[in-house]
Coordinates of C-alpha atoms in Angstrom, one line a residue:
X1 CA 32.0 8.5 26.6
X2 CA 28.9 8.6 28.7
X3 CA 26.4 11.3 29.1
X4 CA 23.3 11.9 31.1
X5 CA 19.9 11.8 29.4
X6 CA 17.9 15.0 29.7
X7 CA 14.7 15.1 31.6
X8 CA 12.7 15.0 28.4
X9 CA 14.7 12.0 27.0
X10 CA 13.9 10.0 30.1
X11 CA 10.3 10.1 29.1
X12 CA 11.0 7.8 26.1
X13 CA 9.8 4.3 27.3
X14 CA 11.3 1.4 25.3
X15 CA 8.2 -0.7 25.9
X16 CA 6.1 2.0 24.4
X17 CA 8.5 2.4 21.5
X18 CA 8.2 -1.4 20.8
X19 CA 4.4 -1.3 21.1
X20 CA 4.1 1.6 18.6
X21 CA 6.5 0.0 16.1
X22 CA 4.8 -3.4 16.2
X23 CA 1.4 -1.8 15.8
X24 CA 2.5 0.0 12.6
X25 CA 4.2 -3.1 11.2
X26 CA 1.0 -5.1 11.5
X27 CA -0.8 -2.8 9.2
X28 CA -0.1 -3.3 5.5
X29 CA 0.4 0.1 3.8
X30 CA 1.5 -0.1 0.2
X31 CA 1.7 3.2 -1.7
X32 CA -1.8 4.6 -2.0
X33 CA -3.2 1.9 0.2
X34 CA -2.3 3.8 3.5
X35 CA -5.8 4.4 4.6
X36 CA -5.8 2.0 7.6
X37 CA -2.4 3.1 8.9
X38 CA -3.3 6.8 8.4
X39 CA -6.5 6.3 10.5
X40 CA -4.5 4.4 13.2
X41 CA -1.9 7.2 13.4
X42 CA -4.5 9.9 13.4
X43 CA -6.1 8.3 16.5
X44 CA -2.8 7.9 18.2
X45 CA -1.8 11.5 17.5
X46 CA -5.1 12.7 18.8
X47 CA -4.7 10.6 22.0
X48 CA -1.4 12.3 22.9
X49 CA -2.9 15.8 22.5
X50 CA -2.1 16.8 18.9
X51 CA -4.5 18.8 16.8
X52 CA -5.0 16.4 13.8
X53 CA -6.4 17.0 10.4
X54 CA -6.7 14.4 7.6
X55 CA -5.5 15.3 4.1
X56 CA -6.6 13.6 1.0
X57 CA -3.9 13.0 -1.6
X58 CA -4.5 12.3 -5.3
X59 CA -2.4 9.6 -7.0
X60 CA 0.1 11.4 -9.4
X61 CA -0.6 9.0 -12.3
X62 CA -4.1 7.6 -11.6
X63 CA -6.9 10.1 -11.2
X64 CA -9.2 7.3 -9.8
X65 CA -6.9 6.6 -6.9
X66 CA -6.6 8.6 -3.7
X67 CA -5.1 8.0 -0.3
X68 CA -4.9 10.1 2.9
X69 CA -2.4 11.3 5.5
X70 CA -2.8 12.8 8.9
X71 CA -1.1 16.0 9.9
X72 CA -0.7 16.5 13.7
X73 CA 0.3 19.8 15.3
X74 CA 1.5 20.4 18.8
X75 CA 0.7 24.0 19.2
X76 CA 3.4 26.3 20.7
X77 CA 2.8 29.4 22.8
X78 CA 4.4 31.6 20.0
X79 CA 7.7 33.1 19.2
X80 CA 9.6 29.9 18.6
X81 CA 10.8 28.0 15.5
X82 CA 8.4 25.5 14.0
X83 CA 9.7 22.0 13.4
X84 CA 8.4 19.3 11.0
X85 CA 8.9 15.6 11.7
X86 CA 8.3 13.9 8.4
X87 CA 8.3 10.2 7.5
X88 CA 6.5 7.9 5.1
X89 CA 3.8 5.3 5.9
X90 CA 4.4 3.2 2.8
X91 CA 7.3 0.7 3.0
X92 CA 10.2 1.8 0.9
X93 CA 10.5 -1.5 -1.0
X94 CA 8.2 -4.5 -0.7
X95 CA 10.3 -7.6 -1.5
X96 CA 9.3 -11.3 -1.6
X97 CA 11.3 -14.1 0.0
X98 CA 10.7 -13.4 3.7
X99 CA 11.8 -16.0 6.3
X100 CA 9.3 -14.5 8.8
X101 CA 5.8 -13.0 8.5
X102 CA 6.5 -9.5 7.1
X103 CA 3.4 -8.3 9.0
X104 CA 4.0 -10.3 12.2
X105 CA 6.2 -7.7 13.9
X106 CA 8.5 -10.4 15.4
X107 CA 10.7 -9.2 18.3
X108 CA 13.7 -11.4 19.1
X109 CA 17.2 -10.7 20.5
X110 CA 16.6 -7.0 20.4
X111 CA 15.5 -6.9 16.7
X112 CA 12.1 -5.9 15.4
X113 CA 11.3 -7.6 12.1
X114 CA 8.7 -6.4 9.5
X115 CA 7.9 -4.7 6.2
X116 CA 9.1 -1.1 6.8
X117 CA 10.8 -1.9 10.1
X118 CA 13.2 0.9 9.4
X119 CA 12.0 2.2 6.0
X120 CA 10.1 4.0 7.3
X121 CA 7.8 2.8 10.1
X122 CA 10.8 2.9 12.4
X123 CA 11.3 6.5 11.6
X124 CA 7.7 7.3 12.3
X125 CA 7.8 5.4 15.6
X126 CA 10.8 7.4 16.7
X127 CA 9.2 10.7 15.7
X128 CA 5.9 9.9 17.5
X129 CA 7.6 8.6 20.7
X130 CA 10.0 11.5 20.7
X131 CA 7.2 14.0 20.5
X132 CA 5.1 12.1 23.0
X133 CA 8.1 12.3 25.4
X134 CA 8.1 16.1 25.1
X135 CA 4.4 16.2 26.0
X136 CA 4.8 13.8 28.9
X137 CA 7.6 15.9 30.3
X138 CA 5.3 18.9 30.6
X139 CA 7.6 21.0 28.5
X140 CA 5.8 24.0 26.9
X141 CA 7.3 24.9 23.5
X142 CA 7.2 28.2 21.8
X143 CA 7.1 26.9 18.3
X144 CA 4.7 24.5 16.7
X145 CA 5.8 20.9 16.0
X146 CA 4.2 19.2 13.0
X147 CA 4.1 15.4 12.9
X148 CA 3.6 14.5 9.2
X149 CA 3.3 10.8 8.3
X150 CA 3.0 11.0 4.5
X151 CA 1.9 8.6 1.7
X152 CA 3.7 7.4 -1.4
X153 CA 7.3 8.0 -0.8
X154 CA 8.1 5.4 -3.4
X155 CA 6.1 7.3 -5.9
X156 CA 8.5 10.1 -5.8
X157 CA 7.3 11.7 -2.5
X158 CA 3.7 12.3 -3.6
X159 CA 2.5 12.8 -0.1
X160 CA 5.2 15.3 0.9
X161 CA 4.7 17.2 -2.4
X162 CA 1.0 17.4 -1.7
X163 CA 1.7 18.5 1.9
X164 CA 3.9 21.4 0.8
X165 CA 1.6 22.3 -2.1
X166 CA -1.2 22.7 0.3
X167 CA 0.7 25.4 2.2
X168 CA 1.8 23.3 5.2
X169 CA 5.4 24.3 6.1
X170 CA 7.8 24.8 8.9
X171 CA 11.0 26.6 9.7
X172 CA 13.0 23.4 10.1
X173 CA 12.6 19.7 9.3
X174 CA 13.9 16.3 10.4
X175 CA 13.1 13.8 7.7
X176 CA 12.9 10.5 9.6
X177 CA 14.7 8.2 7.0
X178 CA 16.9 5.3 8.0
X179 CA 20.5 6.6 8.5
X180 CA 21.9 4.2 11.1
X181 CA 21.2 7.0 13.6
X182 CA 23.7 9.3 11.8
X183 CA 22.8 12.8 10.8
X184 CA 22.7 13.1 7.1
X185 CA 23.0 16.8 6.4
X186 CA 24.2 16.1 2.8
X187 CA 22.4 13.8 0.4
X188 CA 22.6 13.1 -3.4
X189 CA 19.9 14.2 -5.8
X190 CA 18.3 12.2 -8.6
X191 CA 17.6 12.9 -12.3
X192 CA 16.1 10.4 -14.7
X193 CA 16.9 10.7 -18.4
X194 CA 15.3 9.0 -21.4
X195 CA 17.4 8.7 -24.6
X196 CA 15.8 7.7 -27.8
X197 CA 17.7 6.8 -31.0
X198 CA 16.4 5.9 -34.5
X199 CA 17.6 4.4 -37.8
X200 CA 15.9 3.6 -41.1
X201 CA 14.8 0.0 -41.5
X202 CA 17.4 -1.9 -43.5
X203 CA 17.1 -5.5 -44.8
X204 CA 20.0 -7.8 -45.7
X205 CA 20.1 -6.6 -49.3
X206 CA 20.8 -2.9 -49.3
X207 CA 22.5 -0.1 -51.3
X208 CA 25.8 1.5 -50.3
X209 CA 23.9 4.8 -49.9
X210 CA 21.4 3.2 -47.5
X211 CA 24.1 1.5 -45.5
X212 CA 25.9 4.8 -45.0
X213 CA 22.8 6.2 -43.3
X214 CA 22.3 3.1 -41.1
X215 CA 23.5 2.5 -37.5
X216 CA 21.5 -0.2 -35.7
X217 CA 19.5 1.5 -32.8
X218 CA 20.7 -1.1 -30.3
X219 CA 24.3 -0.4 -31.3
X220 CA 23.7 3.3 -31.0
X221 CA 22.6 2.9 -27.4
X222 CA 25.4 0.5 -26.7
X223 CA 27.8 3.3 -27.7
X224 CA 26.0 5.7 -25.3
X225 CA 26.3 3.2 -22.5
X226 CA 30.0 2.6 -23.3
X227 CA 30.8 6.4 -23.1
X228 CA 28.8 6.9 -19.9
X229 CA 30.4 3.9 -18.3
X230 CA 29.3 0.9 -16.1
X231 CA 26.4 1.3 -13.7
X232 CA 27.3 2.3 -10.2
X233 CA 30.9 3.2 -11.1
X234 CA 31.8 6.7 -9.9
X235 CA 31.9 9.2 -12.8
X236 CA 35.5 10.5 -12.8
X237 CA 35.9 14.2 -12.1
X238 CA 37.2 16.0 -15.2
X239 CA 35.6 13.4 -17.6
X240 CA 32.4 14.0 -19.6
X241 CA 30.3 15.3 -16.6
X242 CA 31.0 18.6 -15.0
X243 CA 30.9 18.7 -11.2
X244 CA 32.9 19.3 -8.1
X245 CA 33.3 16.2 -5.9
X246 CA 31.7 16.5 -2.4
X247 CA 33.9 15.1 0.4
X248 CA 30.8 13.7 2.1
X249 CA 29.6 11.9 -1.0
X250 CA 32.5 9.7 -2.2
X251 CA 31.8 7.8 -5.3
X252 CA 29.2 10.3 -6.6
X253 CA 27.9 11.3 -9.0
X254 CA 27.1 8.0 -10.6
X255 CA 24.3 6.3 -12.5
X256 CA 22.4 3.1 -13.3
X257 CA 20.9 2.0 -16.6
X258 CA 17.3 1.1 -15.7
X259 CA 15.4 0.0 -18.8
X260 CA 16.2 -0.7 -22.5
X261 CA 13.4 -1.0 -25.1
X262 CA 13.6 -2.1 -28.8
X263 CA 10.9 -3.6 -31.0
X264 CA 11.2 -5.5 -34.3
X265 CA 8.5 -5.8 -37.0
X266 CA 8.6 -9.6 -36.8
X267 CA 7.8 -9.7 -33.1
X268 CA 4.8 -8.6 -31.0
X269 CA 5.2 -4.9 -30.0
X270 CA 5.3 -4.5 -26.2
X271 CA 6.5 -0.9 -25.7
X272 CA 4.7 1.1 -28.4
X273 CA 7.9 2.1 -30.0
X274 CA 8.4 2.0 -33.8
X275 CA 10.7 -0.8 -34.8
X276 CA 13.1 1.9 -36.1
X277 CA 13.6 3.2 -32.6
X278 CA 15.3 2.1 -29.3
X279 CA 15.0 3.8 -26.0
X280 CA 17.2 3.8 -22.8
X281 CA 16.1 5.1 -19.4
X282 CA 18.8 5.8 -16.9
X283 CA 19.2 7.7 -13.7
X284 CA 21.9 9.9 -12.3
X285 CA 22.6 10.4 -8.6
X286 CA 24.0 14.0 -8.4
X287 CA 26.0 16.0 -5.9
X288 CA 25.4 19.6 -4.6
X289 CA 26.2 22.1 -7.4
X290 CA 24.8 19.9 -10.1
X291 CA 21.5 21.0 -11.6
X292 CA 19.1 19.8 -14.3
X293 CA 20.6 22.4 -16.6
X294 CA 24.2 21.4 -16.0
X295 CA 23.4 17.7 -16.5
X296 CA 21.5 18.4 -19.7
X297 CA 24.5 20.4 -21.0
X298 CA 26.9 17.6 -20.1
X299 CA 24.7 15.0 -21.8
X300 CA 24.3 17.1 -24.9
X301 CA 28.1 17.4 -25.2
X302 CA 28.5 13.6 -24.9
X303 CA 25.8 12.8 -27.4
X304 CA 27.0 15.4 -29.9
X305 CA 30.5 13.9 -29.6
X306 CA 29.1 10.6 -30.7
X307 CA 27.4 12.2 -33.6
X308 CA 30.6 13.9 -34.8
X309 CA 32.3 10.5 -35.0
X310 CA 29.2 8.6 -36.3
X311 CA 27.1 10.8 -38.5
X312 CA 24.3 8.2 -38.6
X313 CA 23.8 8.6 -34.9
X314 CA 20.2 10.0 -34.6
X315 CA 19.2 10.8 -31.0
X316 CA 16.9 12.8 -28.8
X317 CA 16.6 12.9 -25.0
X318 CA 14.2 14.0 -22.3
X319 CA 15.6 15.4 -19.0
X320 CA 13.8 14.8 -16.8
X321 CA 12.2 11.8 -18.5
X322 CA 8.5 12.3 -19.0
X323 CA 6.6 11.0 -16.0
X324 CA 9.4 11.6 -13.5
X325 CA 9.2 15.5 -13.4
X326 CA 7.1 15.5 -10.2
X327 CA 8.6 12.3 -8.7
X328 CA 12.1 11.1 -9.2
X329 CA 13.5 14.5 -10.1
X330 CA 15.0 15.8 -6.9
X331 CA 17.8 18.3 -6.1
X332 CA 20.8 17.3 -4.0
X333 CA 20.4 18.3 -0.3
X334 CA 22.8 20.1 1.9
X335 CA 22.5 21.8 5.4
X336 CA 25.6 23.3 7.0
X337 CA 27.1 21.1 9.7
X338 CA 27.1 24.0 12.2
X339 CA 23.4 24.7 11.7
X340 CA 21.4 24.5 14.9
X341 CA 19.3 21.7 13.4
X342 CA 22.4 19.6 13.0
X343 CA 24.1 20.5 16.2
X344 CA 21.1 20.0 18.5
X345 CA 20.1 16.7 16.9
X346 CA 23.8 15.6 17.3
X347 CA 23.7 16.5 20.9
X348 CA 20.5 14.5 21.4
X349 CA 22.0 11.5 19.6
X350 CA 25.2 11.7 21.7
X351 CA 23.2 11.8 25.0
X352 CA 21.0 8.9 23.8
X353 CA 23.9 6.6 22.6
X354 CA 26.8 7.7 24.8
X355 CA 29.0 8.2 21.7
X356 CA 29.7 11.2 19.5
X357 CA 27.2 11.6 16.7
X358 CA 28.2 11.0 13.2
X359 CA 27.4 13.9 10.9
X360 CA 27.7 13.8 7.1
X361 CA 26.6 11.9 4.1
X362 CA 27.6 8.4 5.2
X363 CA 24.3 7.2 6.7
X364 CA 22.3 8.1 3.6
X365 CA 25.0 7.7 1.0
X366 CA 23.3 7.2 -2.4
X367 CA 19.8 7.6 -1.0
X368 CA 17.3 10.3 -1.7
X369 CA 14.4 11.0 0.7
X370 CA 11.5 13.3 1.0
X371 CA 13.9 15.6 2.8
X372 CA 15.3 16.4 -0.6
X373 CA 11.9 17.7 -1.6
X374 CA 11.5 19.7 1.6
X375 CA 14.9 21.2 1.4
X376 CA 14.2 22.4 -2.2
X377 CA 11.3 24.5 -0.7
X378 CA 14.0 26.4 1.3
X379 CA 13.4 24.6 4.6
X380 CA 16.7 23.5 6.3
X381 CA 16.4 19.8 6.5
X382 CA 18.4 16.7 7.7
X383 CA 17.6 13.1 7.1
X384 CA 17.9 11.0 10.3
X385 CA 16.5 7.7 11.6
X386 CA 17.1 4.2 12.9
X387 CA 18.2 1.3 10.7
X388 CA 21.1 0.5 8.4
X389 CA 20.8 -1.1 4.9
X390 CA 24.5 -2.2 5.2
X391 CA 23.5 -5.1 7.4
X392 CA 22.0 -6.9 4.4
X393 CA 24.0 -8.6 1.6
X394 CA 21.9 -6.5 -0.9
X395 CA 19.3 -3.8 -0.8
X396 CA 16.4 -3.8 -1.4
X397 CA 15.8 -7.2 0.4
X398 CA 13.4 -9.2 2.4
X399 CA 13.7 -9.7 6.2
X400 CA 13.9 -6.0 7.0
X401 CA 14.7 -5.4 10.7
X402 CA 15.8 -2.8 13.1
X403 CA 17.3 -2.8 16.6
X404 CA 14.9 -1.6 19.4
X405 CA 17.8 0.2 21.0
X406 CA 18.3 2.3 17.8
X407 CA 14.6 3.1 17.7
X408 CA 14.8 4.3 21.4
X409 CA 17.9 6.3 20.7
X410 CA 16.3 8.0 17.7
X411 CA 13.2 8.9 19.7
X412 CA 15.4 10.3 22.5
X413 CA 17.4 12.4 20.0
X414 CA 14.3 13.7 18.4
X415 CA 12.8 14.6 21.8
X416 CA 16.0 16.6 22.8
X417 CA 16.2 18.4 19.4
X418 CA 12.5 19.3 19.5
X419 CA 12.8 21.0 22.9
X420 CA 16.0 22.8 21.9
X421 CA 14.8 24.0 18.5
X422 CA 11.2 24.8 19.3
X423 CA 11.4 25.6 23.0

């Protein structure tokens, strides 16, 4: 099908989109090293007419480290819904092995290459150019529009958490995360769990009584792993975990085993654990309806089941694992498919691409974004942006790239949705 671009969408200039994207890609911006890109964006946002303030953000784990993020506001005349356009300035994953300069912003055959090309400098570019198109069109909006490039997504959304904690909010939000220009109104959540087991030290000569109280800590955790199942395999409905499958999130909930620590008194201690102990860190990707409390209850049942069969099983667990409470502990996200946020963005995407918009979990399947954090504050949110990780053999990877045409379409969709939602 073909559709006509709206008058505001026509103000998205592909050459301008490319220029903004390349400028952002040429500025290194690791987590809590976003100062230069924050200043660059603040200047750009001021130039197009936004009221800009700079917010200092404290590192969540290092009190000596700070970064900053600009907040730009296009003031409305009053009486309309406010809209936040949120994206992160730090690249999602910084991988070695590039075949091109990761900060060279190469443009060839329609592709823009660079660290963060779609995760998430492409999303920020689309949000900026979409809002700039609204301004260039002369459209006066009733509601405020907030452009919020944030720091430290890969530290559990530290920038977005600081933003919300400061009192900055909106009625609606588009979280500009890569989704292959599909509209992710449903996303998984994440919970990280630390399980620790323990057994008395036992040498090769032992009493029958001592052996009866002994189960090697590594073997204890191996049994936990066996009962939970292989990493990335879907957890079957009706098995050890209680949940209702979501049609937009096939294959979830699931999990990965992330770290395993065990010390021995003969060897140098690297983890700080006693040699009697072993520790497993794993993460669950959850579906709507699951909560921290429900997962804790499920895990307790599973571990107690092991203890009934193996009395020497000696465990404790933390959920969320200490250190992840204000980071990688995020609720699943869901926004009704008939919500105006979804339908207007879908209409904008359809006009920009000439094809029906795809709505659902597919484009962000398995991912969490700062949109999860924003939605947990009661703000209807979708995750939407250019770029698709399925073009790579594995993710994360080097040689990140995005189609300019997808960047332009995303900017046009954002421009349309902004006028419809805040106008």
